[in-house]
Coordinates of C-alpha atoms and ligand atoms in Angstrom, one line a residue:
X1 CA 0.0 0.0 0.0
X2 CA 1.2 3.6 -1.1
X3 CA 1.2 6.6 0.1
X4 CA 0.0 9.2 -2.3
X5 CA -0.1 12.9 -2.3
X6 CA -2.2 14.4 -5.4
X7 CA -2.9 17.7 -6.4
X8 CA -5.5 19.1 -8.1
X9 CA -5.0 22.6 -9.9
X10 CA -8.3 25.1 -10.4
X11 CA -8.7 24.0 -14.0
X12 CA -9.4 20.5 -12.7
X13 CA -11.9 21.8 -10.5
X14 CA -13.4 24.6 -11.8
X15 CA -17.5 23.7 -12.0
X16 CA -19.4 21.0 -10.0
X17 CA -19.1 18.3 -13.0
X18 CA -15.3 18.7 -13.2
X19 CA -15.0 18.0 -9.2
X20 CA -17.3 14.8 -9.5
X21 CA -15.1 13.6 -12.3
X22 CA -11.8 14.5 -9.8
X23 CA -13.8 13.1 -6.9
X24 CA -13.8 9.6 -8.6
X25 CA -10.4 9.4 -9.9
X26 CA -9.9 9.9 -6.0
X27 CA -12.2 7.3 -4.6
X28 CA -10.3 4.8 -7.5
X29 CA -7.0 5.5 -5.7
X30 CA -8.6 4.7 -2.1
X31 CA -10.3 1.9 -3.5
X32 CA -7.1 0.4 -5.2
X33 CA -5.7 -0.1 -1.3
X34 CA -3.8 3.2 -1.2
X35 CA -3.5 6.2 1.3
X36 CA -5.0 9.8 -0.1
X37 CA -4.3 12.7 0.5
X38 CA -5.6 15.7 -1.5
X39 CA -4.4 18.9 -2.2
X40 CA -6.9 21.0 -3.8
X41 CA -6.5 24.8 -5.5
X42 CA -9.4 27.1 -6.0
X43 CA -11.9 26.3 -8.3
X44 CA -11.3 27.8 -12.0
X45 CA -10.3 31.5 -11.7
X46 CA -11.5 32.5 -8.7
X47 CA -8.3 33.4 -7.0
X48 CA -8.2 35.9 -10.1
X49 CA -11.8 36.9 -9.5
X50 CA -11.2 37.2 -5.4
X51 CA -8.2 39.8 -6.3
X52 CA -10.2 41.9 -8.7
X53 CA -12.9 42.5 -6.5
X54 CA -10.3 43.6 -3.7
X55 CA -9.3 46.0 -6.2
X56 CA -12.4 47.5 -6.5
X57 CA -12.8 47.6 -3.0
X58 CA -8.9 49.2 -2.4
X59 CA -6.3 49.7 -4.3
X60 CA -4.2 48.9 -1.5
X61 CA -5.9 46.6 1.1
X62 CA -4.1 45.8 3.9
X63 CA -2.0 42.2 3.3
X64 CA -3.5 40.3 6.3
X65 CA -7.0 40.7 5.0
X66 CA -5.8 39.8 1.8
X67 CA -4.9 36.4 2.6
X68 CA -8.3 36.2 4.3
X69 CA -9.7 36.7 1.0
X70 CA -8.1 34.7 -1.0
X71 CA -7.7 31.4 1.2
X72 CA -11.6 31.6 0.7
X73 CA -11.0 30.2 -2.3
X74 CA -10.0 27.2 -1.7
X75 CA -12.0 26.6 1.4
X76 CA -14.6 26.3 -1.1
X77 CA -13.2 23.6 -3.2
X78 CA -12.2 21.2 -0.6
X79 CA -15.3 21.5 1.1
X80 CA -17.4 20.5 -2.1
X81 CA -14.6 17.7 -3.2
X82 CA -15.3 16.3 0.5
X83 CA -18.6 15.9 -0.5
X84 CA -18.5 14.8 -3.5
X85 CA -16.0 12.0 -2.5
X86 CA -18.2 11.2 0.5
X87 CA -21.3 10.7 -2.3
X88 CA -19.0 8.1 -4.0
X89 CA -19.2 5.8 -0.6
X90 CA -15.9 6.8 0.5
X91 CA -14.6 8.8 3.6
X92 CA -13.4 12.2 3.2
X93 CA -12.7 15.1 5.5
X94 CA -11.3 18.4 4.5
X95 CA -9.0 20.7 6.5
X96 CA -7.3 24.8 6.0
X97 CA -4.1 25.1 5.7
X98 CA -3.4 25.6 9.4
X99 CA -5.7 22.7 10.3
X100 CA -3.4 20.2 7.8
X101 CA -0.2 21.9 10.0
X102 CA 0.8 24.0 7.4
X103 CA 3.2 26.4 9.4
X104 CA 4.6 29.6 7.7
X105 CA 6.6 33.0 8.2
X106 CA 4.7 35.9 8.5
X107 CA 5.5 37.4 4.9
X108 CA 1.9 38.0 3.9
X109 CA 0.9 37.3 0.1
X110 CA 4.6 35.2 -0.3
X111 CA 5.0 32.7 3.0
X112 CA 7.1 30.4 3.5
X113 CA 6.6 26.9 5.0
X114 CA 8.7 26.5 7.8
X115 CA 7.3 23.6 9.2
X116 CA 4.7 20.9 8.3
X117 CA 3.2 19.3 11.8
X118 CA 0.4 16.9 10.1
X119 CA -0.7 15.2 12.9
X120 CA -4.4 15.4 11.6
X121 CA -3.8 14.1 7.7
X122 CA -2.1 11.0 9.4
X123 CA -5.7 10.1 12.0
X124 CA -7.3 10.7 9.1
X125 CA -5.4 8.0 7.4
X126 CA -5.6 6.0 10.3
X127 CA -9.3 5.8 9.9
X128 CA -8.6 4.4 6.4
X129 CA -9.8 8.4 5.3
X130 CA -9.3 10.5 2.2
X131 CA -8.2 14.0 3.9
X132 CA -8.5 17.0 1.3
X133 CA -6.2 19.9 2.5
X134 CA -6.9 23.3 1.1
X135 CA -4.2 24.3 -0.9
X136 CA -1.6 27.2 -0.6
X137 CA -2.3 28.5 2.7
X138 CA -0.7 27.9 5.9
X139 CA -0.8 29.8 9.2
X140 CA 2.0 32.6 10.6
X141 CA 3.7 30.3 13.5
X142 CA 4.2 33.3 15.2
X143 CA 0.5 35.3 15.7
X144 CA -1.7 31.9 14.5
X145 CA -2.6 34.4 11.6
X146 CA -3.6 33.2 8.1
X147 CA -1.6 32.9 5.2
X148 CA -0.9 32.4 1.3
X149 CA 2.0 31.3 -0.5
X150 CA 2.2 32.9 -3.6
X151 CA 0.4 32.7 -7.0
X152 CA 0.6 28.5 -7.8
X153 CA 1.2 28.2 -4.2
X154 CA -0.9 24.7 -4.4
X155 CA 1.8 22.9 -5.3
X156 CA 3.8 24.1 -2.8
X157 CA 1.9 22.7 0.2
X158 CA 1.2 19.1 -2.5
X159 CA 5.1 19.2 -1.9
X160 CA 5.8 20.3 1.3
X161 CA 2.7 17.5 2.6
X162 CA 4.7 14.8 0.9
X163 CA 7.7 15.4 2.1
X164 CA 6.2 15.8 5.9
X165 CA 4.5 12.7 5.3
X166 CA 7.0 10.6 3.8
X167 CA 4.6 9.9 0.4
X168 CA 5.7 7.5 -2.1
X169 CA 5.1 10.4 -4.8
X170 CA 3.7 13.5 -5.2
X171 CA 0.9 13.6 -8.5
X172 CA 0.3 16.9 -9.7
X173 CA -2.9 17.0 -12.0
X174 CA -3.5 19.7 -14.5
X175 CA -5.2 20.3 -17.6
X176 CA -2.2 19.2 -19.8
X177 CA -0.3 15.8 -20.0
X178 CA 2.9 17.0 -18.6
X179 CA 5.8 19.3 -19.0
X180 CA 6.0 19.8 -22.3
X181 CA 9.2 21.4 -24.4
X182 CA 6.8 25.1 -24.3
X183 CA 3.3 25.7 -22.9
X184 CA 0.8 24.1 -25.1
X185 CA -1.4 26.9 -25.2
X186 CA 1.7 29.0 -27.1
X187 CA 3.3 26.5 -29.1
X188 CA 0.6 23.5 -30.2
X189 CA 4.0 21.9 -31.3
X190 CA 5.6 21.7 -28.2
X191 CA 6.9 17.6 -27.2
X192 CA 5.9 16.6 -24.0
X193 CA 9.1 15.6 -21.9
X194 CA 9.1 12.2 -20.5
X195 CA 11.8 13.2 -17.2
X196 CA 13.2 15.9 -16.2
X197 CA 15.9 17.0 -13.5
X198 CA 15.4 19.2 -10.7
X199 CA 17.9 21.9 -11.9
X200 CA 16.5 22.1 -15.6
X201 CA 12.6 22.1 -13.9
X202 CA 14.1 24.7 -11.6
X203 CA 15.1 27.1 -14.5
X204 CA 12.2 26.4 -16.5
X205 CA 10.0 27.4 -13.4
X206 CA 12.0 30.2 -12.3
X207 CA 11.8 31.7 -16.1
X208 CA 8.2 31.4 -15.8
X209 CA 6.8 28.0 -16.6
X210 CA 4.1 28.0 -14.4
X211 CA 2.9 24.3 -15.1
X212 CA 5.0 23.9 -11.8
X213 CA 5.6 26.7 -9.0
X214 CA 9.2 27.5 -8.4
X215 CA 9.2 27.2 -4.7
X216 CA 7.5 24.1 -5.0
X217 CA 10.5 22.4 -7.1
X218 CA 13.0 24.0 -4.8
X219 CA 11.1 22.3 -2.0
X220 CA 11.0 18.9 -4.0
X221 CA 14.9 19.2 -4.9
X222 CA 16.1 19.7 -1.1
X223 CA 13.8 16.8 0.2
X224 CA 14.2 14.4 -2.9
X225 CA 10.4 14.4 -3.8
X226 CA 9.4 12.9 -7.0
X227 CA 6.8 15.0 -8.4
X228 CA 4.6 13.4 -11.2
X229 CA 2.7 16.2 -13.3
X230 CA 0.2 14.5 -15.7
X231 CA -3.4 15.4 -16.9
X232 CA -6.6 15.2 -14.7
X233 CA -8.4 14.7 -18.0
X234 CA -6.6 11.6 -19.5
X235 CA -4.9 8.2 -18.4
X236 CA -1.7 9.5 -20.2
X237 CA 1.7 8.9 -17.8
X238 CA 2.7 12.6 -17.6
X239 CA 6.3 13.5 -16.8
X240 CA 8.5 12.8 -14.0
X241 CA 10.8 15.6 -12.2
X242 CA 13.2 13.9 -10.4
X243 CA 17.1 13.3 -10.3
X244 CA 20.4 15.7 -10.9
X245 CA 22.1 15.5 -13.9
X246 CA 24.9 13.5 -12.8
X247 CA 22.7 10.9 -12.1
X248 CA 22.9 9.7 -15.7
X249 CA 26.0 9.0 -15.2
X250 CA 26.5 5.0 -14.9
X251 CA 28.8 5.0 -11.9
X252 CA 30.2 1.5 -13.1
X253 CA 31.5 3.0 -16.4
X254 CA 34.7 4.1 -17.2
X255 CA 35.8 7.4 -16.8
X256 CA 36.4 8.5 -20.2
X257 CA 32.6 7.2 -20.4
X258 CA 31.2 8.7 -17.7
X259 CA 32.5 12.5 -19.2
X260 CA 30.8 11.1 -22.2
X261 CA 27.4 10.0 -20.9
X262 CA 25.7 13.3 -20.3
X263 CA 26.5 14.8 -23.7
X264 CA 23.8 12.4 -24.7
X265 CA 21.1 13.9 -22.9
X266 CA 18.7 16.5 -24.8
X267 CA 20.7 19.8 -25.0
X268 CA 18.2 21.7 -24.6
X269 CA 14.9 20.9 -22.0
X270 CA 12.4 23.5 -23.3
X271 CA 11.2 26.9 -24.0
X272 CA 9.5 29.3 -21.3
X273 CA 8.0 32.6 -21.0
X274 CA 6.8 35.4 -18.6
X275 CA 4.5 38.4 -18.9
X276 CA 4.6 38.9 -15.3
X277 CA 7.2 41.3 -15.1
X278 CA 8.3 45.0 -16.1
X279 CA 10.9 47.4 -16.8
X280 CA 12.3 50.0 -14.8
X281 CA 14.9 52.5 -16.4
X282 CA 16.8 55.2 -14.2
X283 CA 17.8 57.8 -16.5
X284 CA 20.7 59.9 -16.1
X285 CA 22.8 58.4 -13.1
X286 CA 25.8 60.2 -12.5
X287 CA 28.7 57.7 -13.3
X288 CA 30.3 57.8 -10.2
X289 CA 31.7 55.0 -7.6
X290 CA 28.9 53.1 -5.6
X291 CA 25.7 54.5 -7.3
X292 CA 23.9 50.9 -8.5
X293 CA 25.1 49.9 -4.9
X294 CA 22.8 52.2 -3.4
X295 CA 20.2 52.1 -6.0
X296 CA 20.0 48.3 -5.5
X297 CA 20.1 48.8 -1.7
X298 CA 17.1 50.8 -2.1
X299 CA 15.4 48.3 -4.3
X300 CA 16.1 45.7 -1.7
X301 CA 14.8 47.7 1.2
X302 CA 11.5 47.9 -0.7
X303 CA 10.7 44.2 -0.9
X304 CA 11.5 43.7 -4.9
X305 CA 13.0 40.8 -6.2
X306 CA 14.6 42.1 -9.3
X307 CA 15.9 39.4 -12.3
X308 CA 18.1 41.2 -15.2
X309 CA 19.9 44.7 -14.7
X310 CA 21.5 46.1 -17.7
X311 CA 23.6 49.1 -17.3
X312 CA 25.7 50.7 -20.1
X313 CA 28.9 52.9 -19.7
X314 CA 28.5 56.6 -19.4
X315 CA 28.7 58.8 -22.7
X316 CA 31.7 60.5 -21.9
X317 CA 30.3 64.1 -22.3
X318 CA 27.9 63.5 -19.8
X319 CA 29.1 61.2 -17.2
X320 CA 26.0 59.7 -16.8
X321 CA 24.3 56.5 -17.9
X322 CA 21.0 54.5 -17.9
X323 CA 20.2 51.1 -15.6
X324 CA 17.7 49.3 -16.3
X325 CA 16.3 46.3 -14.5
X326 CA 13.2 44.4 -14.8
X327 CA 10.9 43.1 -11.6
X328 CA 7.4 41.6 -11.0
X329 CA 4.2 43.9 -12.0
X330 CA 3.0 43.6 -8.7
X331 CA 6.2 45.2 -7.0
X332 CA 6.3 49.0 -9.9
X333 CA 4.2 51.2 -7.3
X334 CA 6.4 50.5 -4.4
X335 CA 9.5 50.1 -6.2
X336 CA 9.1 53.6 -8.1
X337 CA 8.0 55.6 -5.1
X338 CA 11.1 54.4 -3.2
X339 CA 13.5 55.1 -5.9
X340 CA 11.7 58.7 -6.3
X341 CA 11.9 59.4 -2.5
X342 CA 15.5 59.5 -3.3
X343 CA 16.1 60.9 -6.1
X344 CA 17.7 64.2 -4.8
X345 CA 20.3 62.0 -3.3
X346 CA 21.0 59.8 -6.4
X347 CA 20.8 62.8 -8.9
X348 CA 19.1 60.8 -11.8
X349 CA 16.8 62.6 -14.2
X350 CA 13.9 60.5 -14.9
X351 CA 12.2 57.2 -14.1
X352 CA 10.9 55.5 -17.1
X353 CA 8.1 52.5 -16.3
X354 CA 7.9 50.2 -19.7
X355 CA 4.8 48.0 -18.9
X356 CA 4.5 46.1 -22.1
X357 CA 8.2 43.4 -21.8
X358 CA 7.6 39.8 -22.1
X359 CA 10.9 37.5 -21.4
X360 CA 12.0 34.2 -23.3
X361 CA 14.4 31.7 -21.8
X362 CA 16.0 28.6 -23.3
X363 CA 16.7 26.2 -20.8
X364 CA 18.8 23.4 -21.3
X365 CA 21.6 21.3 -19.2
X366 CA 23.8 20.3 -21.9
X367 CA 23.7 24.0 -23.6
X368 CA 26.9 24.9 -21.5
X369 CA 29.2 22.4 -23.7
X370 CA 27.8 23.1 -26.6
X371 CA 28.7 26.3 -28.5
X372 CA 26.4 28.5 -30.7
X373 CA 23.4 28.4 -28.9
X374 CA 23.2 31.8 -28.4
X375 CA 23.8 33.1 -32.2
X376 CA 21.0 30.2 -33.3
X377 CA 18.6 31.6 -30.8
X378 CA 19.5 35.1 -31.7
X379 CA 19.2 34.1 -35.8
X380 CA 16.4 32.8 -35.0
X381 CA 14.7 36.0 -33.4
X382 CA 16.2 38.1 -36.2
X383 CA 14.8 35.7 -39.0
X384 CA 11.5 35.9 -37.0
X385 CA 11.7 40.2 -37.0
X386 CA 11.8 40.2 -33.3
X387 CA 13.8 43.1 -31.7
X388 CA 16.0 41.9 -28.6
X389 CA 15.8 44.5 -25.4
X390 CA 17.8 42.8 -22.6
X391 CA 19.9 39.6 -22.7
X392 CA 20.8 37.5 -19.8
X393 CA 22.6 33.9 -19.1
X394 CA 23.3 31.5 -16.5
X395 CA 25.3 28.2 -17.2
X396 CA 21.8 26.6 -18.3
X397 CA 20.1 29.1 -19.5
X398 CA 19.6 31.9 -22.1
X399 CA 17.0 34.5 -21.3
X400 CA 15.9 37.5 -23.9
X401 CA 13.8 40.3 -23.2
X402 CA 11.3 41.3 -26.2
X403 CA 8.0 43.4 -26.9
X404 CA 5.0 41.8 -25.0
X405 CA 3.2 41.2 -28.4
X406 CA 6.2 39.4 -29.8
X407 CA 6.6 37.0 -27.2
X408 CA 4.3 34.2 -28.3
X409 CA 6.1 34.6 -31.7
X410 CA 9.5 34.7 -30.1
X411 CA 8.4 31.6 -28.4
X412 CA 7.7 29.7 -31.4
X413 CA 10.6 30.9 -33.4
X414 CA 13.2 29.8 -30.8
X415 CA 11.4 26.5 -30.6
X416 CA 11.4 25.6 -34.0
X417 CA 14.9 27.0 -34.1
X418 CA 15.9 24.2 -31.7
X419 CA 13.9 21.6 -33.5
X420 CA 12.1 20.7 -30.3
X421 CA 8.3 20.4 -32.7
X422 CA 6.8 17.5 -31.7
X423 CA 6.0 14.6 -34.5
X424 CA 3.1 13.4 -32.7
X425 CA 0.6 16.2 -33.3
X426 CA -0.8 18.9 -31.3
X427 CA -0.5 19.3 -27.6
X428 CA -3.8 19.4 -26.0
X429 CA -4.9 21.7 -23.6
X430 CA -7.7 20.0 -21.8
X431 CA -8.9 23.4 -19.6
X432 CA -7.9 26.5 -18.1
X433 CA -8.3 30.1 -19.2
X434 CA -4.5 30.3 -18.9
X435 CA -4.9 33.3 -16.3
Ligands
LIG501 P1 -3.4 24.4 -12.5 O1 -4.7 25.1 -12.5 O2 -3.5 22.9 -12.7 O3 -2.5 24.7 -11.4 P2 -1.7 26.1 -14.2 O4 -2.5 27.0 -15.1 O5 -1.1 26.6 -13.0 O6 -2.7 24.8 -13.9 O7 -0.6 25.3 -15.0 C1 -0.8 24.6 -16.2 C2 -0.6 25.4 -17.4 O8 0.8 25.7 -17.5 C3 -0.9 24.8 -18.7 O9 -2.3 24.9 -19.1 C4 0.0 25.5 -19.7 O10 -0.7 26.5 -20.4 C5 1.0 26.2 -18.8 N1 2.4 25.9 -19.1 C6 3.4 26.8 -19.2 N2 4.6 26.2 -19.6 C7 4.3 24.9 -19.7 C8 5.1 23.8 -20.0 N3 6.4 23.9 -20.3 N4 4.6 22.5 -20.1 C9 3.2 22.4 -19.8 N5 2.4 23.4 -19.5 C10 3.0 24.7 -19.4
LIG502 N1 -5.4 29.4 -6.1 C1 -4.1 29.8 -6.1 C2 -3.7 30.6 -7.3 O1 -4.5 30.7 -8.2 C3 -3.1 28.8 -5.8 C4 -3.0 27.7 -6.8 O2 -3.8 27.5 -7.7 O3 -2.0 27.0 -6.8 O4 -2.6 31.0 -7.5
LIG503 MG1 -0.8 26.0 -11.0

């Protein structure tokens, strides 16, 4: 008998029909001798829906009440997936966040799990139980306060319960069969991946693949989950995120082998994209010793987490010069107002806000042997008429900066580049709105 941790994402969930049809690939599981325990995100958009109408409400409502708001969300789902189950002849019981022993920091909007204390999922198991747990929420282990993990924080807590519980895997179901070599929805072409490694997951998450939420990988990687992501909609076997790099190294071989055996992994995993973040340019910084130290220390102080910086040398008749950096939508209003409260001190001219960025990434392990990666991608872009804005690299990754109505284009230009079109047909996208 298994233990199993599954995961069902709002798409999978998002009317009454969709959570009977989850609610019975659920009581199959039980049935089939094995221990269940759900995690279940809001149903269809409404975590979307929830933050529009606080919008309308305030334009800045106060973060605690926030997290109120939006843990409602999935409150609802687990309730209704408890019943349905329940209707099926099988136990179920649903618990919050802080209820399952979800324990976080008390960052508001972006908590982190500190500790998981599921002393309640495992008497509900005991009692030969499905328990549902409501997904991305925890409490504050400090003040007992409510709290939410970040956007896609669902998988987050399907990882974090696994690894408290010692689950034999972690299945996260979605509305398409698996990690594929783009999103579906972009590139119809895109090859599903059979397995992937932490690391490459890791990048393709971070540069904005949102099949999978970052933290939750990170979270997998340090405790050695395997995650499963597959379809809710289709029997298909989905793709397995699990292992480093090295570990397709045959430790038995020889050594001239075991250099070798990596080079025959796929160069490159995938293609992945983000419209969740903008530009910031400071114009006119005086070119002087220590200015993008303090700039960045006041960026810091604000809360941003900021991803490329491009700065160029001074024109020498001026001695000044331009930064520019991109960061998440969300973080523009307070970033800007704490660069402008200093902007006396610093001495630049202007801030300039450029909403409309989208970001590409190629991701790939074996990219950092192989040479002329960068010029194909960047052929590719030129071929395609796409003008690049900001470049940026790490050992396993290339990541370019474009217009936001390129970027679907840039997408599928870079992945046809790499030949990484599938010979199987379309992807399908079962659900979803893609919001
Ligand atoms: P859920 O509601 O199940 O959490 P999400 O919308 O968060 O679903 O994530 C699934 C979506 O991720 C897919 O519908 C797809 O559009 C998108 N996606 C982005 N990149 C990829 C990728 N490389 N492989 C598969 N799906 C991807
Ligand atoms: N409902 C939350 C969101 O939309 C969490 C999740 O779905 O993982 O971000
Ligand atoms: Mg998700």
């Amino acid at each position: 008998m298994a233990l199993v941790v599954q995961k069902y994402g709002g798409s999978s969930v998002s009317d009454a029909r969709s959570i009977k049809r989850v609610a019975k690939r659920i009581a199959e599981a039980r049935r089939a001798g094995n221990d269940v325990v759900v995690v279940v995100s809001a149903m269809g958009d409404t975590t979307d829906e929830l933050l529009d109408l606080a919008a309308d409400i305030s334009p800045r409502p106060p973060q605690r009440e926030m997290d109120i708001l939006l843990t409602a969300g999935e409150r609802i789902s687990m309730s209704l997936l408890a019943m349905a189950i329940d209707k099926l002849g099988v136990k179920a019981k649903s618990f919050t966040g802080q209820q399952a022993g979800l324990l976080t920091d008390a960052v508001h909007g972006k908590a982190r799990i500190v500790d998981v204390v599921p002393h309640r999922i495992r008497q509900t198991l005991e009692k030969g139980q499905v328990a549902i747990v409501a997904g991305f929420q925890g409490v504050n282990r400090g003040n007992n306060d409510v709290t939410t993990l970040g956007r896609g924080g669902s998988d987050t807590t399907a990882v974090a319960l696994a690894a408290g519980l010692d689950a034999d895997v972690c299945e996260i179901y979605t509305d398409v069969d698996g990690i594929f070599t783009a999103d579906p929805r972009i590139a119809p072409g895109a090859r599903k991946i059979d397995k992937v490694t932490y690391e490459e997951m890791l990048e393709l998450a971070a540069s904005g693949a949102k099949v999978l939420a970052l933290r939750a990988v990170e979270y997998a990687r340090r405790y050695g989950v395997p995650v499963h992501v597959r379809s809710s909609f289709s029997g298909k076997p989905g793709t397995l995120v699990k292992g480093t790099h090295g570990d397709l190294i045959d430790p038995n071989a020889s050594s001239e082998e075991q250099e070798e055996a990596p080079m025959e992994d796929p160069i490159i995993s995938g293609v992945a994209h983000d419209r969740s973040e903008a530009k910031i340019t400071i114009v006119g910084v005086p070119d002087t010793l220590g200015q993008a130290a303090r700039i960045f220390e006041v960026v810091a102080a604000a809360g941003t987490n900021i991803d490329m910086i491009v700065q160029n040398v001074s024109a020498a008749d001026t001695g000044r010069t331009d930064i520019s950096f991109t960061l998440p939508h969300a973080d523009v209003r307070s970033t800007t107002a704490a660069l402008n409260a200093v902007k006396s001190e610093l001495k630049f001219l202007d801030l300039q806000i450029d909403d409309e960025i989208g970001k590409v990434s190629l991701v790939g392990a074996g990219m950092k042997s192989h040479p002329g990666i960068s010029a194909r991608l960047f052929g590719a872009l030129r071929d395609a008429g796409i003008n690049i804005e900001m470049i940026s690299t790490s050992e396993i990754r290339i990541s370019v900066v474009t217009r936001a109505d390129s970027l679907d284009d840039a997408v599928r230009a870079i992945h046809t580049a790499f030949e990484l079109d599938s010979d199987e047909g379309e992807a399908v996208v079962y659900a979803g709105t893609g919001r």
